[in-house]
PDB file of N, CA and C in Angstrom:
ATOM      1  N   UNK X1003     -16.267  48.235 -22.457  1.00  0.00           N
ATOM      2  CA  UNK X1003     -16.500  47.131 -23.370  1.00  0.00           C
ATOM      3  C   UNK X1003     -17.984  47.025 -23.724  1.00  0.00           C
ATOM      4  N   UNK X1004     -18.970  47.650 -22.795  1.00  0.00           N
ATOM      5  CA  UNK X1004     -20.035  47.403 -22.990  1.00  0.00           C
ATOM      6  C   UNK X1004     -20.772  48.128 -23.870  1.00  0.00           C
ATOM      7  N   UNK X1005     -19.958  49.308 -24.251  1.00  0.00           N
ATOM      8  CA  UNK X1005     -20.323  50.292 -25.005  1.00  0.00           C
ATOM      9  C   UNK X1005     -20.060  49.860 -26.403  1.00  0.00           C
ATOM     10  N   UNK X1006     -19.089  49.301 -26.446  1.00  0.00           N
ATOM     11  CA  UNK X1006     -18.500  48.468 -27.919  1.00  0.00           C
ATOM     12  C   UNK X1006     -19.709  47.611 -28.249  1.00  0.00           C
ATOM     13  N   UNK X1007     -20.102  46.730 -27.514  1.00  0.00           N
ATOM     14  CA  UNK X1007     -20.974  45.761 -27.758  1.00  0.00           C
ATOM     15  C   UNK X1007     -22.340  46.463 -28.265  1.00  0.00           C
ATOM     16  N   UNK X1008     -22.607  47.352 -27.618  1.00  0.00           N
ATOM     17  CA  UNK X1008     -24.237  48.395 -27.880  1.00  0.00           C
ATOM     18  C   UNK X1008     -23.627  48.638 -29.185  1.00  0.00           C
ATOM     19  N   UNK X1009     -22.791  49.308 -29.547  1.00  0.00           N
ATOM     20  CA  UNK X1009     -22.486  49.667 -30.904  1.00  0.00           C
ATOM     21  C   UNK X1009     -22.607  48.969 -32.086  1.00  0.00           C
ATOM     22  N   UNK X1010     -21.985  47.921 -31.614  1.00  0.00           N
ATOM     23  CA  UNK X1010     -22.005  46.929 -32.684  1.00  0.00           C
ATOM     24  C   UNK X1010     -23.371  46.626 -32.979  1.00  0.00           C
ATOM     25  N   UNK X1011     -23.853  46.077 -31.807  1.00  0.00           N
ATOM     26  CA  UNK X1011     -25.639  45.414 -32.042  1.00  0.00           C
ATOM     27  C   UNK X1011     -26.041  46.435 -33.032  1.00  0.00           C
ATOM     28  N   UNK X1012     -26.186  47.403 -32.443  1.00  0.00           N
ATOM     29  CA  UNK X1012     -27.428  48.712 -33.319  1.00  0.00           C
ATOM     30  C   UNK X1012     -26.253  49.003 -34.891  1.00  0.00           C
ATOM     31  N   UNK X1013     -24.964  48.731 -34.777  1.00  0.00           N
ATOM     32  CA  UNK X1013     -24.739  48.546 -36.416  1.00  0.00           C
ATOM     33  C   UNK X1013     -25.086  47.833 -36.783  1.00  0.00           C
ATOM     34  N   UNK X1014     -25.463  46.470 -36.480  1.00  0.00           N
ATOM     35  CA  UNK X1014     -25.916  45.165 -37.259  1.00  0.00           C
ATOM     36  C   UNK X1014     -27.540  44.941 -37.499  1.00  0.00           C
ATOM     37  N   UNK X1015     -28.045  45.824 -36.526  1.00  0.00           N
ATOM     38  CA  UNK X1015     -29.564  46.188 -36.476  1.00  0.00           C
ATOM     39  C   UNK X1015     -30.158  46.881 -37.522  1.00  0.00           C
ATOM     40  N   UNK X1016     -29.370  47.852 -38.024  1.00  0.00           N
ATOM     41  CA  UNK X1016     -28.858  48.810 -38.365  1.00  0.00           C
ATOM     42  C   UNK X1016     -29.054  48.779 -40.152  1.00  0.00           C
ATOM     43  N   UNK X1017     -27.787  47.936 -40.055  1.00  0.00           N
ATOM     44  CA  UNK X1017     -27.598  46.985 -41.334  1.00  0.00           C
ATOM     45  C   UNK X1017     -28.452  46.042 -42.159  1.00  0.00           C
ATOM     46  N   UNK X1018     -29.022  45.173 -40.983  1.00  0.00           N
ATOM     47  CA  UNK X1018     -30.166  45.087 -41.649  1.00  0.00           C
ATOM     48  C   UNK X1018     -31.114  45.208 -41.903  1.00  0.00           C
ATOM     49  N   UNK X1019     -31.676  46.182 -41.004  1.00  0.00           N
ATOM     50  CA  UNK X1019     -32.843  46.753 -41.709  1.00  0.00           C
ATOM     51  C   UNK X1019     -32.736  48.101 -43.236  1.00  0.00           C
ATOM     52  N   UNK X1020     -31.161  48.390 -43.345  1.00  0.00           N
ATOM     53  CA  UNK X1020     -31.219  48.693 -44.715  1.00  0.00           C
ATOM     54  C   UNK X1020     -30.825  47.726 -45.422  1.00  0.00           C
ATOM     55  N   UNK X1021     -30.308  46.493 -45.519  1.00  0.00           N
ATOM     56  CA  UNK X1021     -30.805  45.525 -45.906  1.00  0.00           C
ATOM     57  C   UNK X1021     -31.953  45.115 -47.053  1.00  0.00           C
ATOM     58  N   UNK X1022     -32.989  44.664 -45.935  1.00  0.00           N
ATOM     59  CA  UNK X1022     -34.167  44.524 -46.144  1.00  0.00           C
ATOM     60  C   UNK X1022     -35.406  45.839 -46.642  1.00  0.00           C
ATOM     61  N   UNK X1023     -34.854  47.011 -46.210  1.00  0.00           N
ATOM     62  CA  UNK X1023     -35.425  48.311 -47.433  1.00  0.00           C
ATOM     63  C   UNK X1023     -35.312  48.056 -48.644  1.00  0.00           C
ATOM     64  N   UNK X1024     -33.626  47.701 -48.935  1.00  0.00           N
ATOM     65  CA  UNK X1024     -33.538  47.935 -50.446  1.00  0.00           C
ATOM     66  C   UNK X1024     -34.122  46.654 -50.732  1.00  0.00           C
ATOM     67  N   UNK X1025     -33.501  45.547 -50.722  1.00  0.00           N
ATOM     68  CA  UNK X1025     -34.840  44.172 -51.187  1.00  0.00           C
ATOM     69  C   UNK X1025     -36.065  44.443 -50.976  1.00  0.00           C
ATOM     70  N   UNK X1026     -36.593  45.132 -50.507  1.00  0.00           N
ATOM     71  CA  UNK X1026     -38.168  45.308 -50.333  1.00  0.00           C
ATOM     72  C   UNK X1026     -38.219  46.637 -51.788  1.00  0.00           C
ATOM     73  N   UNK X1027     -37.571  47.807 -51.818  1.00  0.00           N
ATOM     74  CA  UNK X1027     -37.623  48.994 -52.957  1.00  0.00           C
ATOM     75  C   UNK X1027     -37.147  48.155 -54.074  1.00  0.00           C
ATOM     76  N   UNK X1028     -36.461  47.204 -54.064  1.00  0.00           N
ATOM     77  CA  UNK X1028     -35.746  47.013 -55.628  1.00  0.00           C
ATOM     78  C   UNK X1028     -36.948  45.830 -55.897  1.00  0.00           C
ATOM     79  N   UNK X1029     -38.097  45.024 -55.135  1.00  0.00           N
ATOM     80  CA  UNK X1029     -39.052  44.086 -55.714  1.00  0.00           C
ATOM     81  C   UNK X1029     -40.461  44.983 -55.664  1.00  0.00           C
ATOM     82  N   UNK X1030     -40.310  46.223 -55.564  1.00  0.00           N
ATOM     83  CA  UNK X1030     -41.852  46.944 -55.803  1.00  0.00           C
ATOM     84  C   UNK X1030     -41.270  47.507 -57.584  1.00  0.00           C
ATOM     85  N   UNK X1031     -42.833  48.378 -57.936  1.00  0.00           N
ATOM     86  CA  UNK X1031     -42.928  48.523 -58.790  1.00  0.00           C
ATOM     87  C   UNK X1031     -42.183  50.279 -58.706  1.00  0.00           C
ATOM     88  N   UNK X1032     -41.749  50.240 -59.724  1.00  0.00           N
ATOM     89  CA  UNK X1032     -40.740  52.427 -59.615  1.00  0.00           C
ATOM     90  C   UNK X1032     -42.219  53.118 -59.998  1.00  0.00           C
ATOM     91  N   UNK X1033     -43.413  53.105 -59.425  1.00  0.00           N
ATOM     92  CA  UNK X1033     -44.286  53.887 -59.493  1.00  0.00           C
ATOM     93  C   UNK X1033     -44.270  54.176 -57.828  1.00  0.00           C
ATOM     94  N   UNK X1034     -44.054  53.313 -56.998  1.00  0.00           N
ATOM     95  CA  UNK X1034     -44.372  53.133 -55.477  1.00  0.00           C
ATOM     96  C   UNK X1034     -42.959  53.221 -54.620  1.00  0.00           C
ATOM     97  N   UNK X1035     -41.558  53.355 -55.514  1.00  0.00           N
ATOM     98  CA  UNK X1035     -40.260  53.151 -55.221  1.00  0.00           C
ATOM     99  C   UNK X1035     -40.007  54.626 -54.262  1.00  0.00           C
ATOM    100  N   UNK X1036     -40.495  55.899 -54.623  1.00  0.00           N
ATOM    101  CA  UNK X1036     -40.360  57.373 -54.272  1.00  0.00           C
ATOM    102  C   UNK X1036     -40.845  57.074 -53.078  1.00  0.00           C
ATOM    103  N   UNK X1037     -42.489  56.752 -53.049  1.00  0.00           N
ATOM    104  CA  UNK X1037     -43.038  56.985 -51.442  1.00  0.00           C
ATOM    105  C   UNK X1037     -42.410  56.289 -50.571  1.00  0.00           C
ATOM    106  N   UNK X1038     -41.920  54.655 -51.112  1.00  0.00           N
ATOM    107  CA  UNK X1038     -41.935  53.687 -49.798  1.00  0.00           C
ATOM    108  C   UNK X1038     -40.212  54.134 -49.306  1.00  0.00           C
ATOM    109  N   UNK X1039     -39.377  54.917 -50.354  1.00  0.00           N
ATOM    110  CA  UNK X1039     -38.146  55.412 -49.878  1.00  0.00           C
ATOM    111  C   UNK X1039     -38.281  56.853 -48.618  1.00  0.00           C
ATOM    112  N   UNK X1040     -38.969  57.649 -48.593  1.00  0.00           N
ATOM    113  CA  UNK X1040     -39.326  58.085 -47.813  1.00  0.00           C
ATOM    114  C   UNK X1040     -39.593  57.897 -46.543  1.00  0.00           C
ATOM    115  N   UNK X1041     -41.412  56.987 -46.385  1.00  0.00           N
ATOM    116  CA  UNK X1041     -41.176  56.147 -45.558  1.00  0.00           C
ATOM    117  C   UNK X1041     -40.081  55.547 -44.473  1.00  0.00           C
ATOM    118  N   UNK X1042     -39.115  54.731 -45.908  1.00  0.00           N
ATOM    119  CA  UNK X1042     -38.062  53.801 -45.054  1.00  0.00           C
ATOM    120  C   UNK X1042     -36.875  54.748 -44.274  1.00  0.00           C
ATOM    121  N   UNK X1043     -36.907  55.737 -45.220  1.00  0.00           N
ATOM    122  CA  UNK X1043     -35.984  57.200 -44.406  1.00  0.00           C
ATOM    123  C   UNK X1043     -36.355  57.313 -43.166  1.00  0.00           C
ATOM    124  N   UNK X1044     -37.779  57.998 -43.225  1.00  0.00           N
ATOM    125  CA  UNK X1044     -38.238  58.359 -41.888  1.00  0.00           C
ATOM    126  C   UNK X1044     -38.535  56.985 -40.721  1.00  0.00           C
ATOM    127  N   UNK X1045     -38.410  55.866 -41.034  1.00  0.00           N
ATOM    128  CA  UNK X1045     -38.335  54.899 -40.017  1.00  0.00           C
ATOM    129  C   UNK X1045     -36.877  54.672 -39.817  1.00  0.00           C
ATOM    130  N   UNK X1046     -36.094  54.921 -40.630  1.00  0.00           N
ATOM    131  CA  UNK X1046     -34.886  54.375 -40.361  1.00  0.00           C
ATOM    132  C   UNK X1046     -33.986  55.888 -39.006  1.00  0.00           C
ATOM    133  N   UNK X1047     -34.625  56.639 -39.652  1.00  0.00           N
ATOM    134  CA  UNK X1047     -34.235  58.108 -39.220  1.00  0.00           C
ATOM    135  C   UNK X1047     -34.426  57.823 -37.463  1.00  0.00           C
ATOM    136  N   UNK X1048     -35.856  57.260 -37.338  1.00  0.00           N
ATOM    137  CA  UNK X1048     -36.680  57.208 -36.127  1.00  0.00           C
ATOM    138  C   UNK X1048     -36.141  56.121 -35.559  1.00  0.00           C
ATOM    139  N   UNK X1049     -35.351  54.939 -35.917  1.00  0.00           N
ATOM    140  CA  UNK X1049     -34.124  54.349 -35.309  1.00  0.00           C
ATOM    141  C   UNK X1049     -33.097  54.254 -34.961  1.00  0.00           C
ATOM    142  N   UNK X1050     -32.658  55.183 -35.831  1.00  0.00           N
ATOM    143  CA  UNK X1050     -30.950  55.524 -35.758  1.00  0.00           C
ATOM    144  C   UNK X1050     -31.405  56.804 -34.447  1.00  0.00           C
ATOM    145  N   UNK X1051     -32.611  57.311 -34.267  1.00  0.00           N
ATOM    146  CA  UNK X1051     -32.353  58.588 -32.877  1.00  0.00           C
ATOM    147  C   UNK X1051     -32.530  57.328 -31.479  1.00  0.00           C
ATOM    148  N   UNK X1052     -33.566  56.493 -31.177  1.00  0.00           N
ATOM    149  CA  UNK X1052     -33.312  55.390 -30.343  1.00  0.00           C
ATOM    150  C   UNK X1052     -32.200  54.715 -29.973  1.00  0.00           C
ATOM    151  N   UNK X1053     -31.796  54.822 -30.859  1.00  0.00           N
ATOM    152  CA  UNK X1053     -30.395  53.908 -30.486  1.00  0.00           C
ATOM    153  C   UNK X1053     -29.276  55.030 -30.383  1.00  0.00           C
ATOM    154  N   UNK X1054     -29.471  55.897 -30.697  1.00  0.00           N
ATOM    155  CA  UNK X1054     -28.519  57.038 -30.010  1.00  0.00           C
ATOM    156  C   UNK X1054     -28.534  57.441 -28.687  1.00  0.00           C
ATOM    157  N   UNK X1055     -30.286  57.322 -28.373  1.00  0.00           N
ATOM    158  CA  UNK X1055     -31.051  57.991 -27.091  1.00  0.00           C
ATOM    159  C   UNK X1055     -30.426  56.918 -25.991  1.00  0.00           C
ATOM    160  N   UNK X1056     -30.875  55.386 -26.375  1.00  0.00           N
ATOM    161  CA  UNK X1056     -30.233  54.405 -25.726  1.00  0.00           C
ATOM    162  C   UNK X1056     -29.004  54.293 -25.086  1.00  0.00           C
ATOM    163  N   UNK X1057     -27.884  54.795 -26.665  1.00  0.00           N
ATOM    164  CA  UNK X1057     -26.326  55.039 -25.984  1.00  0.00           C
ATOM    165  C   UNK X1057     -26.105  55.652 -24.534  1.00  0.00           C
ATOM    166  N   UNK X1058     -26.836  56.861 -25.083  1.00  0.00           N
ATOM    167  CA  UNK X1058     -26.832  58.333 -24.248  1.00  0.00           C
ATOM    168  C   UNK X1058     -27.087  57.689 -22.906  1.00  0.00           C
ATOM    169  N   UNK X1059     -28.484  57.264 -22.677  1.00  0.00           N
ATOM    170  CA  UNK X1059     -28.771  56.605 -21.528  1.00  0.00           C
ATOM    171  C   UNK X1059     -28.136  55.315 -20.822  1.00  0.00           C
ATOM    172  N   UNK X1060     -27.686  54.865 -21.569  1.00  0.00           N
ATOM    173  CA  UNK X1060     -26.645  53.871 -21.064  1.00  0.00           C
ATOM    174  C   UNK X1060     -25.098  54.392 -20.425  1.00  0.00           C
ATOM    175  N   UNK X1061     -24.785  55.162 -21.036  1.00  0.00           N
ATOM    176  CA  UNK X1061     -23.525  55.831 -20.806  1.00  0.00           C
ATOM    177  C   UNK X1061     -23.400  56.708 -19.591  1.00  0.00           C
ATOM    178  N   UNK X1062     -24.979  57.471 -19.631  1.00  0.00           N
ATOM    179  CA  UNK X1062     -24.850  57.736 -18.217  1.00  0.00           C
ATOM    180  C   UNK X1062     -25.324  57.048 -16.679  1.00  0.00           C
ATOM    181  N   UNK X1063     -25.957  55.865 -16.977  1.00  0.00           N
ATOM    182  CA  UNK X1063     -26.315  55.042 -16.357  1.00  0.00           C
ATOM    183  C   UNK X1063     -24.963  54.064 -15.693  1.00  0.00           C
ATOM    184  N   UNK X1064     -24.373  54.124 -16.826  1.00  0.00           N
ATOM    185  CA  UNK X1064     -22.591  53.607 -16.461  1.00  0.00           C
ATOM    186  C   UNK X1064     -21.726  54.221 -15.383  1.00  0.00           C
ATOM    187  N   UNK X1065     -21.659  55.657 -15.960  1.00  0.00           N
ATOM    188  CA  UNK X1065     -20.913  56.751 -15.207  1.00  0.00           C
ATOM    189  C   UNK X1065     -21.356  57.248 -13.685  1.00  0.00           C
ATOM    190  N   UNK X1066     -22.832  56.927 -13.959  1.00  0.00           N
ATOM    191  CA  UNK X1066     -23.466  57.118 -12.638  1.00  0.00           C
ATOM    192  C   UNK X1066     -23.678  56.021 -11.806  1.00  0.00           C
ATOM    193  N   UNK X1067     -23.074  54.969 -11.910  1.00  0.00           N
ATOM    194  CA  UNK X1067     -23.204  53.871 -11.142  1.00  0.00           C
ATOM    195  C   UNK X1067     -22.369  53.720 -10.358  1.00  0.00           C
TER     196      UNK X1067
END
């Protein structure tokens, strides 16, 4: 069950921080829209591996208990 719950959080974490990308890309100007999408890739990229790493470590922290 606890694994359900991690899941969910980091979907809703998840969620909104793409969210708040696109409201942040759709109120800049489409001269600055290319870089800051990038950017939000590579941060979002660099969250979605944490919260994988997290699973990982949780799961075996479970199994090994």
């Amino acid at each position: 069950m606890a694994n359900n719950t991690g899941k969910t959080v980091a979907t809703l974490l998840i969620g909104a921080a793409i969210g708040a990308a696109v409201g942040y890309i759709l109120a800049t100007d489409k001269d600055t829209r290319q870089e800051n999408m990038e950017r939000i890739k590579d941060r979002l990229s660099n969250l979605k591996n944490k919260f994988n790493k997290r699973n990982v470590d949780l799961e075996e922290e479970i199994y090994n208990a």
